[in-house]
mmCIF file of C-alpha atoms in Angstrom:
data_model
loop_
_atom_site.group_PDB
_atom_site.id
_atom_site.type_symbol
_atom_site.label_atom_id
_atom_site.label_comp_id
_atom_site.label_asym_id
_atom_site.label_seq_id
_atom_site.Cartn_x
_atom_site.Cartn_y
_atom_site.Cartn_z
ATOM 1 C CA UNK A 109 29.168 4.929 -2.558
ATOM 2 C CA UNK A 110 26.465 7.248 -0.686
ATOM 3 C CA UNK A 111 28.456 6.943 2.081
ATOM 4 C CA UNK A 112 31.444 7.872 0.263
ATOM 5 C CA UNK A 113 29.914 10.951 -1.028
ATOM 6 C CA UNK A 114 28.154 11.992 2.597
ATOM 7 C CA UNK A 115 31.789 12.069 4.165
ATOM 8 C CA UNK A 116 33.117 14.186 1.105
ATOM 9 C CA UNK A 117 30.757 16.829 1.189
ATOM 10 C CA UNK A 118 31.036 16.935 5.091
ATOM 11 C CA UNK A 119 34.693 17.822 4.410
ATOM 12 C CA UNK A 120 33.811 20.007 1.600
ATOM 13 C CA UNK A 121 31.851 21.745 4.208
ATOM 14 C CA UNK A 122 34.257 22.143 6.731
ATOM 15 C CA UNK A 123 36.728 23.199 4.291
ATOM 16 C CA UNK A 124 34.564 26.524 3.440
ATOM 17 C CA UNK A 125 33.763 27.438 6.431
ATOM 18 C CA UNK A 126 37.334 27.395 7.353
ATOM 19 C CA UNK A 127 38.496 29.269 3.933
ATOM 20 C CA UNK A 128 35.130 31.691 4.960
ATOM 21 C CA UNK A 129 36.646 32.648 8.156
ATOM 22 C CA UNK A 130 33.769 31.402 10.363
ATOM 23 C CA UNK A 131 34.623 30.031 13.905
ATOM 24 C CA UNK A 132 34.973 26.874 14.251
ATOM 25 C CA UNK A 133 34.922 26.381 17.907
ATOM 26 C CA UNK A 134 36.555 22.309 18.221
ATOM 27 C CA UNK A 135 35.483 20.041 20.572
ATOM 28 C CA UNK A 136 36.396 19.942 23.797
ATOM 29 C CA UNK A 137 38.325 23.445 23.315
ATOM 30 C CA UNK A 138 39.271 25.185 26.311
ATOM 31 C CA UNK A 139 38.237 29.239 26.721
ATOM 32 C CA UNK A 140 40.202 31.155 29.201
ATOM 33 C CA UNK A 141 39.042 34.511 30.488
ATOM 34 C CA UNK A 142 40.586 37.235 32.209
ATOM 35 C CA UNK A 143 38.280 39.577 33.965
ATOM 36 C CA UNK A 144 37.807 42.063 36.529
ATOM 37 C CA UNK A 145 33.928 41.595 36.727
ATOM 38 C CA UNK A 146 32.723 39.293 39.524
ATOM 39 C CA UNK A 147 31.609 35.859 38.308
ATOM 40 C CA UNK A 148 28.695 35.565 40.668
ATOM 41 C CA UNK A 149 27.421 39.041 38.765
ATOM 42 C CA UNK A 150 28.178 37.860 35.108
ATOM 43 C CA UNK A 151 26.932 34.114 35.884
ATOM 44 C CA UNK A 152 23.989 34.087 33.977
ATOM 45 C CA UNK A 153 25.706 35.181 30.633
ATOM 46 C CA UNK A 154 28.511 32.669 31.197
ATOM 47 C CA UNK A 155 25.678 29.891 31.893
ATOM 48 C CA UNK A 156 24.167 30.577 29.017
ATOM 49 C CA UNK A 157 26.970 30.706 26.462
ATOM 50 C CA UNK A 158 27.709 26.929 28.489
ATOM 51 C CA UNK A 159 24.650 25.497 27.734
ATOM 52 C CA UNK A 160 24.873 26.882 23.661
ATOM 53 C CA UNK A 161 28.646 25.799 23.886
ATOM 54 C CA UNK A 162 29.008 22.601 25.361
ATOM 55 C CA UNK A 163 32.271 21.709 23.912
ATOM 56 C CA UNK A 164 33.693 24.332 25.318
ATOM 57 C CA UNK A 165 35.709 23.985 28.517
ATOM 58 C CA UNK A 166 35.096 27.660 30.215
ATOM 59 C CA UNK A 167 38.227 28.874 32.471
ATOM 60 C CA UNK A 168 36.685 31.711 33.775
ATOM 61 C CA UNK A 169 39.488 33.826 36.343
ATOM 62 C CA UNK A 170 38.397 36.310 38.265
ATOM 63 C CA UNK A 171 40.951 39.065 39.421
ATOM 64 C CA UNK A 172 41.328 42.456 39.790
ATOM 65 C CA UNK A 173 41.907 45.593 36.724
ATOM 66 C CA UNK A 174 45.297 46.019 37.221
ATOM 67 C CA UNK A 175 46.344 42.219 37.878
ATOM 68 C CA UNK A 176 43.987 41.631 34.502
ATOM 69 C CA UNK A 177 46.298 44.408 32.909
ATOM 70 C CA UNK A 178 49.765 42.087 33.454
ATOM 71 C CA UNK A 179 48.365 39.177 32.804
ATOM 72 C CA UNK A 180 47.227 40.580 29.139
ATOM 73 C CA UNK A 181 51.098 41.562 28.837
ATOM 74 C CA UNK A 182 52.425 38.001 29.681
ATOM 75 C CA UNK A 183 54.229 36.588 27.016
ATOM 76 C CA UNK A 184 54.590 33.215 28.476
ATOM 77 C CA UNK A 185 50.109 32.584 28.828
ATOM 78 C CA UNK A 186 48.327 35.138 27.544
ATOM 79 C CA UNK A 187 43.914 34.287 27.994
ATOM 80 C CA UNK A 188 41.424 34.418 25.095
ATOM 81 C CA UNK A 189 39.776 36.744 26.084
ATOM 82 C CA UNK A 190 40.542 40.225 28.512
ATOM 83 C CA UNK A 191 37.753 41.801 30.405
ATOM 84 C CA UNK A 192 37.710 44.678 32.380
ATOM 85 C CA UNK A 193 36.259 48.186 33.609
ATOM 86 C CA UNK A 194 39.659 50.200 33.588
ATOM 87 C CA UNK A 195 38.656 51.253 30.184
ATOM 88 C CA UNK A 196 42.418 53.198 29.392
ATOM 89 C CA UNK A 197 44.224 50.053 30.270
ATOM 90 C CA UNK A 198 41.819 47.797 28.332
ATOM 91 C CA UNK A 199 42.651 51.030 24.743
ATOM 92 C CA UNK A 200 46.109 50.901 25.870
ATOM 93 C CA UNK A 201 46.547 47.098 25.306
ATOM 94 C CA UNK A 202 44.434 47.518 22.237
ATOM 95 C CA UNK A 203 46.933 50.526 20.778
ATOM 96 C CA UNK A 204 49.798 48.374 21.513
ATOM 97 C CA UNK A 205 48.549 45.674 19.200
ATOM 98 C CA UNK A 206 46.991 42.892 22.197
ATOM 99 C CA UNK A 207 43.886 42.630 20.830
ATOM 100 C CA UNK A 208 42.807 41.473 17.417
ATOM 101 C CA UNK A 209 39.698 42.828 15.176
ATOM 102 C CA UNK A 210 36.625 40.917 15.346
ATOM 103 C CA UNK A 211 34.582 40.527 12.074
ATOM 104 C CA UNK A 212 30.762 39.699 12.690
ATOM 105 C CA UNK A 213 27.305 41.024 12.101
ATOM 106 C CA UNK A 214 27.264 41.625 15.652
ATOM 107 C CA UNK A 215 30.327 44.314 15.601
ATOM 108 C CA UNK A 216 28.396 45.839 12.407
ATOM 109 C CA UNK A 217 25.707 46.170 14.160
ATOM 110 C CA UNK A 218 27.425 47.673 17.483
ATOM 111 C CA UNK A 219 27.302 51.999 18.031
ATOM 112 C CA UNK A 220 30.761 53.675 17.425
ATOM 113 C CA UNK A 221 30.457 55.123 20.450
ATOM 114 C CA UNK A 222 31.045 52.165 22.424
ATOM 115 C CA UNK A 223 33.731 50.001 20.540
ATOM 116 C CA UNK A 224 37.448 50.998 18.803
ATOM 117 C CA UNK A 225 38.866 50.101 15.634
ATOM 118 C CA UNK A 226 36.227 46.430 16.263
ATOM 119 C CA UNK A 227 38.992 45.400 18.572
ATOM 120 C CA UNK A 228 37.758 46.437 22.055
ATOM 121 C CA UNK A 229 33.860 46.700 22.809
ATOM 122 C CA UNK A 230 32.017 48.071 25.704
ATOM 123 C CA UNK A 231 29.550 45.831 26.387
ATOM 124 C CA UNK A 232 28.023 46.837 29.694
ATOM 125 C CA UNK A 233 26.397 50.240 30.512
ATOM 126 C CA UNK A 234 26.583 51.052 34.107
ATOM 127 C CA UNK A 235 25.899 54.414 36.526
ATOM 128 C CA UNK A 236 28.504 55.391 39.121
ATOM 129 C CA UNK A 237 27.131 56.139 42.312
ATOM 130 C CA UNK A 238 27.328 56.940 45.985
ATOM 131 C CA UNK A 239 25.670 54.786 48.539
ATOM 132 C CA UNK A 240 24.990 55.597 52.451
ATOM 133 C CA UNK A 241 23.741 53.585 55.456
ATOM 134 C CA UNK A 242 20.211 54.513 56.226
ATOM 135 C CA UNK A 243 21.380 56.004 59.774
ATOM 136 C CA UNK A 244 23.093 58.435 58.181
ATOM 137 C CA UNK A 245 19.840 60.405 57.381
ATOM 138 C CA UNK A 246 19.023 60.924 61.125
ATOM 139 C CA UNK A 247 21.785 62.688 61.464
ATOM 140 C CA UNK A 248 22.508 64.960 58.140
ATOM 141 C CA UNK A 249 20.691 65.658 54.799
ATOM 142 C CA UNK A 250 21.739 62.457 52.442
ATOM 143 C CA UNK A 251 23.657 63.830 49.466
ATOM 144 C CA UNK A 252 22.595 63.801 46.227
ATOM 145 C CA UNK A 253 24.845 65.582 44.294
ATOM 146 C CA UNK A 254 28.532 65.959 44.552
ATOM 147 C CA UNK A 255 28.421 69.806 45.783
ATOM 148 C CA UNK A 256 26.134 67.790 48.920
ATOM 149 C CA UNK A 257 28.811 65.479 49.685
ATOM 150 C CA UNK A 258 31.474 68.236 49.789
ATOM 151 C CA UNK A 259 29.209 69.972 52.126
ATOM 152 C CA UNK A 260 28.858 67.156 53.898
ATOM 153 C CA UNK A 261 32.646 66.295 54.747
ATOM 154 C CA UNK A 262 32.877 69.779 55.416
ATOM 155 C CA UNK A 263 29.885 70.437 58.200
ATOM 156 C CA UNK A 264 29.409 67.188 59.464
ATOM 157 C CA UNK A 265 32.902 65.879 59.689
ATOM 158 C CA UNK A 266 32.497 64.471 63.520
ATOM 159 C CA UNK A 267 30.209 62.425 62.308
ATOM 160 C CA UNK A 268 31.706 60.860 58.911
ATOM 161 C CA UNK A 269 35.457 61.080 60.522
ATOM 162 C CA UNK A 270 36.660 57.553 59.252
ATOM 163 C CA UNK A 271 33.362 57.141 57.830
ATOM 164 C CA UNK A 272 34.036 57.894 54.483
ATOM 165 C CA UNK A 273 34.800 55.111 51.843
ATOM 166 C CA UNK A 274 36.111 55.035 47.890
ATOM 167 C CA UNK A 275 38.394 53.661 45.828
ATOM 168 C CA UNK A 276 42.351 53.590 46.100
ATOM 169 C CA UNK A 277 43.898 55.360 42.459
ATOM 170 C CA UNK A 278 47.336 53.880 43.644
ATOM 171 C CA UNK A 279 45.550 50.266 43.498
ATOM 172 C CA UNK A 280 42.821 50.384 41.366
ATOM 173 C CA UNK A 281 42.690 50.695 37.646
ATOM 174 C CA UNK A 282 39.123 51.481 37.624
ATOM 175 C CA UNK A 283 39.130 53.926 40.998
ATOM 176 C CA UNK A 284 42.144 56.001 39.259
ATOM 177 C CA UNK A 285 39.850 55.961 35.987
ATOM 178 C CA UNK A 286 37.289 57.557 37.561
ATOM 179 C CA UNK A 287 38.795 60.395 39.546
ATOM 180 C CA UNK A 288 40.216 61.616 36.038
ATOM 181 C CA UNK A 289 37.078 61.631 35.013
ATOM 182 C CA UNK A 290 35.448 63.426 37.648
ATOM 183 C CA UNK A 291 37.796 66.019 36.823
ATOM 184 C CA UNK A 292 36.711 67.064 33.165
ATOM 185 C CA UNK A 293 32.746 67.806 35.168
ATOM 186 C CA UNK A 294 33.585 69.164 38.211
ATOM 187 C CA UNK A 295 36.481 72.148 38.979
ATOM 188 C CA UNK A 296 36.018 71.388 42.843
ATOM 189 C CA UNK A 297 37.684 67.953 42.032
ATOM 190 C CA UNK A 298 40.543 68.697 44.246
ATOM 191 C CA UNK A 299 38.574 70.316 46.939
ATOM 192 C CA UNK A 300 36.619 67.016 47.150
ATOM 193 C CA UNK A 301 39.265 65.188 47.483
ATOM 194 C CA UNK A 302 41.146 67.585 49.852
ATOM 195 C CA UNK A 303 37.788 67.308 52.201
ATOM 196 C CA UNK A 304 37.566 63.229 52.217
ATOM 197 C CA UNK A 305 41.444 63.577 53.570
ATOM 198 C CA UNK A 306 40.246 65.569 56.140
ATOM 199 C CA UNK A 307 37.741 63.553 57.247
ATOM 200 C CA UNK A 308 40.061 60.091 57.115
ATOM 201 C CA UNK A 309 38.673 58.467 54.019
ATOM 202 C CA UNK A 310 38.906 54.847 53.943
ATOM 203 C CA UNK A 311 39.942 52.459 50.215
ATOM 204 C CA UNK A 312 39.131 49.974 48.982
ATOM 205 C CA UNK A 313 40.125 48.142 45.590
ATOM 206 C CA UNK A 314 36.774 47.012 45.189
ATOM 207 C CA UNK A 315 32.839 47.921 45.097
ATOM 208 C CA UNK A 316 32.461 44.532 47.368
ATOM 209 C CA UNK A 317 34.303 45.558 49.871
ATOM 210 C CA UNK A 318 32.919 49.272 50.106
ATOM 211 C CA UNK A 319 29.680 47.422 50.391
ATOM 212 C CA UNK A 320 30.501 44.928 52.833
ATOM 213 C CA UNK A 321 32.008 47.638 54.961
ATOM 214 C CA UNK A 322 28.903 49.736 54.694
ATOM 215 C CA UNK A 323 26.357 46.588 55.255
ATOM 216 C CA UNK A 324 28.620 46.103 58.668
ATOM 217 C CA UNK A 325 28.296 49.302 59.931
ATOM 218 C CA UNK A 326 31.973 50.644 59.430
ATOM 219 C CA UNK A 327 31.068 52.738 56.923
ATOM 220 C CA UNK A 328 28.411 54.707 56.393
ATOM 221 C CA UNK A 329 29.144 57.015 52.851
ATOM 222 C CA UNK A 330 30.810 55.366 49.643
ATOM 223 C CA UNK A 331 31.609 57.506 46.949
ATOM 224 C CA UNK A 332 32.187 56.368 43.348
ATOM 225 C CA UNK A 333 30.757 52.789 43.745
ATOM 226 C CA UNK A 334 30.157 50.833 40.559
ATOM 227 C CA UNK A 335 26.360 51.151 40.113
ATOM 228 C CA UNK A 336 25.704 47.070 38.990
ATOM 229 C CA UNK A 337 26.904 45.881 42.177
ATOM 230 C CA UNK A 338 25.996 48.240 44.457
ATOM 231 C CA UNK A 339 22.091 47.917 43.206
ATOM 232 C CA UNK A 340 21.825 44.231 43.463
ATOM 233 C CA UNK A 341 23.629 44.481 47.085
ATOM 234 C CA UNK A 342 20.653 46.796 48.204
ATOM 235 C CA UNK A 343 18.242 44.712 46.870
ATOM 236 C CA UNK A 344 19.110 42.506 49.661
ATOM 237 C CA UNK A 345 20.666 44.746 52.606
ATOM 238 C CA UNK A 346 17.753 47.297 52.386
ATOM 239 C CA UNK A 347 19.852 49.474 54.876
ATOM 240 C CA UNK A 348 21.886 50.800 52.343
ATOM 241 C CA UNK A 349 20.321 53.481 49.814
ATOM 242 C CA UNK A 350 21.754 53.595 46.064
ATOM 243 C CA UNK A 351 22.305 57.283 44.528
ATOM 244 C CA UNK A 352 22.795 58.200 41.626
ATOM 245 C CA UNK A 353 24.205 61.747 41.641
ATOM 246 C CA UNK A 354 21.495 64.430 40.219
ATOM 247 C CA UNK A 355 23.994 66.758 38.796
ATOM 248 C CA UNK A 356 26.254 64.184 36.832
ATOM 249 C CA UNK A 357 26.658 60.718 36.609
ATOM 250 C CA UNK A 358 29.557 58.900 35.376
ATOM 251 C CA UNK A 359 28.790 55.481 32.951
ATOM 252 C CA UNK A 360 31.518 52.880 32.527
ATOM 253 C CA UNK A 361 31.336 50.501 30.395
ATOM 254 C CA UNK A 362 33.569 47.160 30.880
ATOM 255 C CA UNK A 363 35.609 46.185 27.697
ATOM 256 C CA UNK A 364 36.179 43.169 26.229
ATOM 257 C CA UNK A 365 38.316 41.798 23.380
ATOM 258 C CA UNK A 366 40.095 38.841 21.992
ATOM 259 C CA UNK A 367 44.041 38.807 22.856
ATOM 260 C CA UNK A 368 46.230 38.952 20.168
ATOM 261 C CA UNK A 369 48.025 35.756 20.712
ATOM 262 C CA UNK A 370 44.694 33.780 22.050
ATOM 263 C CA UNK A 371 45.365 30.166 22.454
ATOM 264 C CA UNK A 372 42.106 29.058 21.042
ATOM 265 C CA UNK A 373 40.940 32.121 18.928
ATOM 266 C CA UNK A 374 37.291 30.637 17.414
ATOM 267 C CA UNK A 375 36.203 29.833 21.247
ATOM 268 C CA UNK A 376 37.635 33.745 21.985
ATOM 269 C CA UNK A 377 35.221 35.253 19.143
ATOM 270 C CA UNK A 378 32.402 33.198 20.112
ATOM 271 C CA UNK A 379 32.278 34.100 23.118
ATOM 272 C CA UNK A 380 32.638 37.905 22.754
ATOM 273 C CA UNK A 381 30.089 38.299 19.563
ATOM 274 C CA UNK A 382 27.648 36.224 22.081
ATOM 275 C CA UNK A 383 28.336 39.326 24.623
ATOM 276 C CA UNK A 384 27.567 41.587 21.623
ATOM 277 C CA UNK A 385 24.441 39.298 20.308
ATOM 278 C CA UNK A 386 20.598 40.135 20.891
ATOM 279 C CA UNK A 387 20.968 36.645 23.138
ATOM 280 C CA UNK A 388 23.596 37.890 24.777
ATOM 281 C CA UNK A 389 22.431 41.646 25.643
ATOM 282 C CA UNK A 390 18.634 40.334 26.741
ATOM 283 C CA UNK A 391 20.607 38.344 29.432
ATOM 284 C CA UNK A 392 22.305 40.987 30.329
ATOM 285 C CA UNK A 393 19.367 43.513 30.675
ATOM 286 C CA UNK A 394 16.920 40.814 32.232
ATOM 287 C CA UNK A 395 19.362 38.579 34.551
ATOM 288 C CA UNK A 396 22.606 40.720 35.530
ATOM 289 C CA UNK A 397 22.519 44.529 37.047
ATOM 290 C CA UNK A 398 25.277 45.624 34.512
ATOM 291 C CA UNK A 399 22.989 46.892 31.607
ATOM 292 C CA UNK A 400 22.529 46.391 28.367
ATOM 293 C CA UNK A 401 24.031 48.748 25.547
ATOM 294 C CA UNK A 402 21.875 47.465 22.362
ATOM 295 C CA UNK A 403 18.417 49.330 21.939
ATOM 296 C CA UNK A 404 17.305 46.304 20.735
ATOM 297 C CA UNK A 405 16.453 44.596 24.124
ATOM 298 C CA UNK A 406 14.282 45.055 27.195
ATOM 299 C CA UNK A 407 14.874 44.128 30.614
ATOM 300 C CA UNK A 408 15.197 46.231 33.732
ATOM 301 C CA UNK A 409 18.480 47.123 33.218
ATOM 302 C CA UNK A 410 19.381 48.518 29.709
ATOM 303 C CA UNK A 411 20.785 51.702 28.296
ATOM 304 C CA UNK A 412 17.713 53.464 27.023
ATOM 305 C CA UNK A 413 15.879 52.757 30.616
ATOM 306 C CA UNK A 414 18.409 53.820 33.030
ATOM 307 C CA UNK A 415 18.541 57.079 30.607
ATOM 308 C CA UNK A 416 14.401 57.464 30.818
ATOM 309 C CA UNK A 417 14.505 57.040 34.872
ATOM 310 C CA UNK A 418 18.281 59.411 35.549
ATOM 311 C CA UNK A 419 17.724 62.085 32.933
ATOM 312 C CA UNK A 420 20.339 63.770 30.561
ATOM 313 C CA UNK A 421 22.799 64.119 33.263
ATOM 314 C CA UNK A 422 24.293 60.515 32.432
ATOM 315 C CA UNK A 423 27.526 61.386 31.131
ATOM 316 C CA UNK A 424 28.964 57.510 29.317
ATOM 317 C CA UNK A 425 32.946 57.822 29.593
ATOM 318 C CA UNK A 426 33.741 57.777 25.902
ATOM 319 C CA UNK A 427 35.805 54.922 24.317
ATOM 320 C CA UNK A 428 38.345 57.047 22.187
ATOM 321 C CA UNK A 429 41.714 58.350 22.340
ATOM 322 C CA UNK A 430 41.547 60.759 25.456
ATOM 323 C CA UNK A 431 41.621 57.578 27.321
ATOM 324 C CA UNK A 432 44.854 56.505 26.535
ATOM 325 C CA UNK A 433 46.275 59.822 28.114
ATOM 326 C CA UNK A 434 45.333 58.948 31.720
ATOM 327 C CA UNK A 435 47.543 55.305 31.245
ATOM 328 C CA UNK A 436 50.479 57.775 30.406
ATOM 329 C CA UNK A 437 52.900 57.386 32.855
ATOM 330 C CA UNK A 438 54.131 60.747 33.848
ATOM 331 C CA UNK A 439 50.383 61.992 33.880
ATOM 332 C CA UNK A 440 49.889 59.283 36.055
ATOM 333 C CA UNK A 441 52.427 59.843 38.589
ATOM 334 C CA UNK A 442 52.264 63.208 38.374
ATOM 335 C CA UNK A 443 47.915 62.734 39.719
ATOM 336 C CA UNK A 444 48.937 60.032 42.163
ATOM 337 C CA UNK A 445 51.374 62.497 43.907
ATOM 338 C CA UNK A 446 48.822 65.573 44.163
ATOM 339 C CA UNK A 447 46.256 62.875 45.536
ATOM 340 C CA UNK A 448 48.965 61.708 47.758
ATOM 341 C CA UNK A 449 49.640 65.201 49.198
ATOM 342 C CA UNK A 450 45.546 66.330 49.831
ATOM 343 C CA UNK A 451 45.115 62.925 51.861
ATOM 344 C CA UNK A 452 48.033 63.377 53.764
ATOM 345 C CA UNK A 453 48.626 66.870 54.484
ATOM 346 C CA UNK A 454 44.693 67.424 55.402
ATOM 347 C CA UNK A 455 44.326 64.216 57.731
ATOM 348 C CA UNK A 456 47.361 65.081 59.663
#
């Protein structure tokens, strides 16, 4: 009879939660993530939503912004969750209806400023910055603002001539993201860009690789490096100095939300409103270089401290509807040809 009644109220239970709308992650449910952030970087937030979540079978894929961008669009296996730092892709695929809203105390809790509609969240809060080898001091004043750096590829050119590292726009959802934003804070965009031509800038699709090319000597000035990764790479390779520019600095924030057609949506929501949690954000700030938004926390790397140390000339690229003009197509093709003609014309 008591045992009777045990298993009856243990379905009773069950029963509300489900009818409540609380995730119910089952057992042994698989969790597949799509994300352009390096898993070696985000490790100790994926660790710790294991250990909390052992039932969970954690498919964690790796890959870049725009290859995270199809993969979101497949039809055939779309992931649980998307994650990336090419924030108008990431509102793009939310304004076509990919991602679904996520209701939790943690999304109530999260600043307008960095989610939309409580589909897509930013969840990281990181600088972009320029980094240079050492060397390069004994030979020119390091820049440390992006008026320097133009003087720079314009006076010392015989020196930086191949040099000169930054992202690809044509290949990377991210790079492309930020050289429209460098444009709304700077009118000498183009010149900038006209001057790195000049002086045979080398891309990259990645912050690793600008790094690894500047840590082996084949590079020695990176512009528009993601500020998490290049930090922790200096921490070890003490050769290479970090900037943050001193007249603006870009923030990006990567995005994360639960696809529309997840395969196993309770694991999906779990795992993002643990990204959004307290728990979540204090392993961020203390254990990862991509800092934490919530005020809530301390660590080394959150929001408020990066703000105390740079000043007010962090400029956070805002999570609204201005994004989703730089994903238009013709705007887009129309940028990558002008950026096509500086390199070209000015390296010949």
């Amino acid at each position: 009879m008591n045992r009777r009644l045990h298993v009856g109220l243990g379905s009773c239970l069950w029963l509300w939660l489900v009818v409540s709308g609380v995730d119910i992650a089952q057992a042994d449910e698989r969790l597949i993530i799509e994300a352009a952030l390096d898993r070696q970087i985000v490790e100790p937030v994926l660790a710790a939503f294991a250990i909390e979540n052992p039932q969970i079978d954690l498919d964690y894929r790796d890959r870049s912004t725009l290859e995270v961008d199809r993969r979101a669009r497949s039809h055939d296996s779309p992931p649980d969750v998307v994650i990336s730092s090419a924030m108008p892709w990431q509102l793009a695929l939310s304004n076509e209806g990919m991602a679904q809203p996520l209701d939790a105390p943690e999304v109530d809790q999260w600043p307008a400023w960095a989610q939309w509609r409580n589909e897509v969240f930013g969840f990281t809060f990181e600088p972009v910055v320029m980094a240079y080898r050492l060397e390069l001091a004994s030979h020119m004043p390091p820049p440390e603002t992006h008026r320097d750096l133009l003087d720079l590829l314009t006076h010392y050119r015989q020196w930086l001539d191949g040099r000169v590292v930054s992202y690809s726009p044509r290949d990377s959802g991210v790079g492309y993201t930020l050289l429209q934003q460098d444009a709304r804070y700077t009118p000498r965009m183009w010149d900038l860009i006209a001057a790195m031509g000049a002086a045979d800038v080398q891309l990259e699709t990645t912050t690793q690789r600008m790094l690894e090319g500047l840590s082996d000597g084949r590079y020695w000035l990176g512009y528009n490096l993601l500020g998490s990764y290049a930090l922790l790479w200096a921490q070890t390779h003490p050769d290479i100095i970090v900037q943050v520019p001193n007249d603006y600095s870009l923030v990006l924030m990567r995005m994360a939300f639960v696809h529309r057609d997840a395969p196993h949506p309770a694991a999906a929501k779990r795992f993002v409103r643990f990204l959004l949690s307290r728990r979540g954000q204090h392993i961020l700030a203390g254990q990862t270089p991509l800092f934490s938004v919530r005020d809530d926390v301390v660590g080394p790397y959150t929001a408020q401290r990066l703000r105390d140390q740079v000043g007010d000339h962090l400029y956070p690229i805002p999570i609204n509807a201005t994004l989703l003009a730089f994903v238009d197509t013709l705007r887009r093709q129309a940028f990558l040809r002008r950026w096509d003609r500086e390199i070209q014309i000015l390296s010949e």
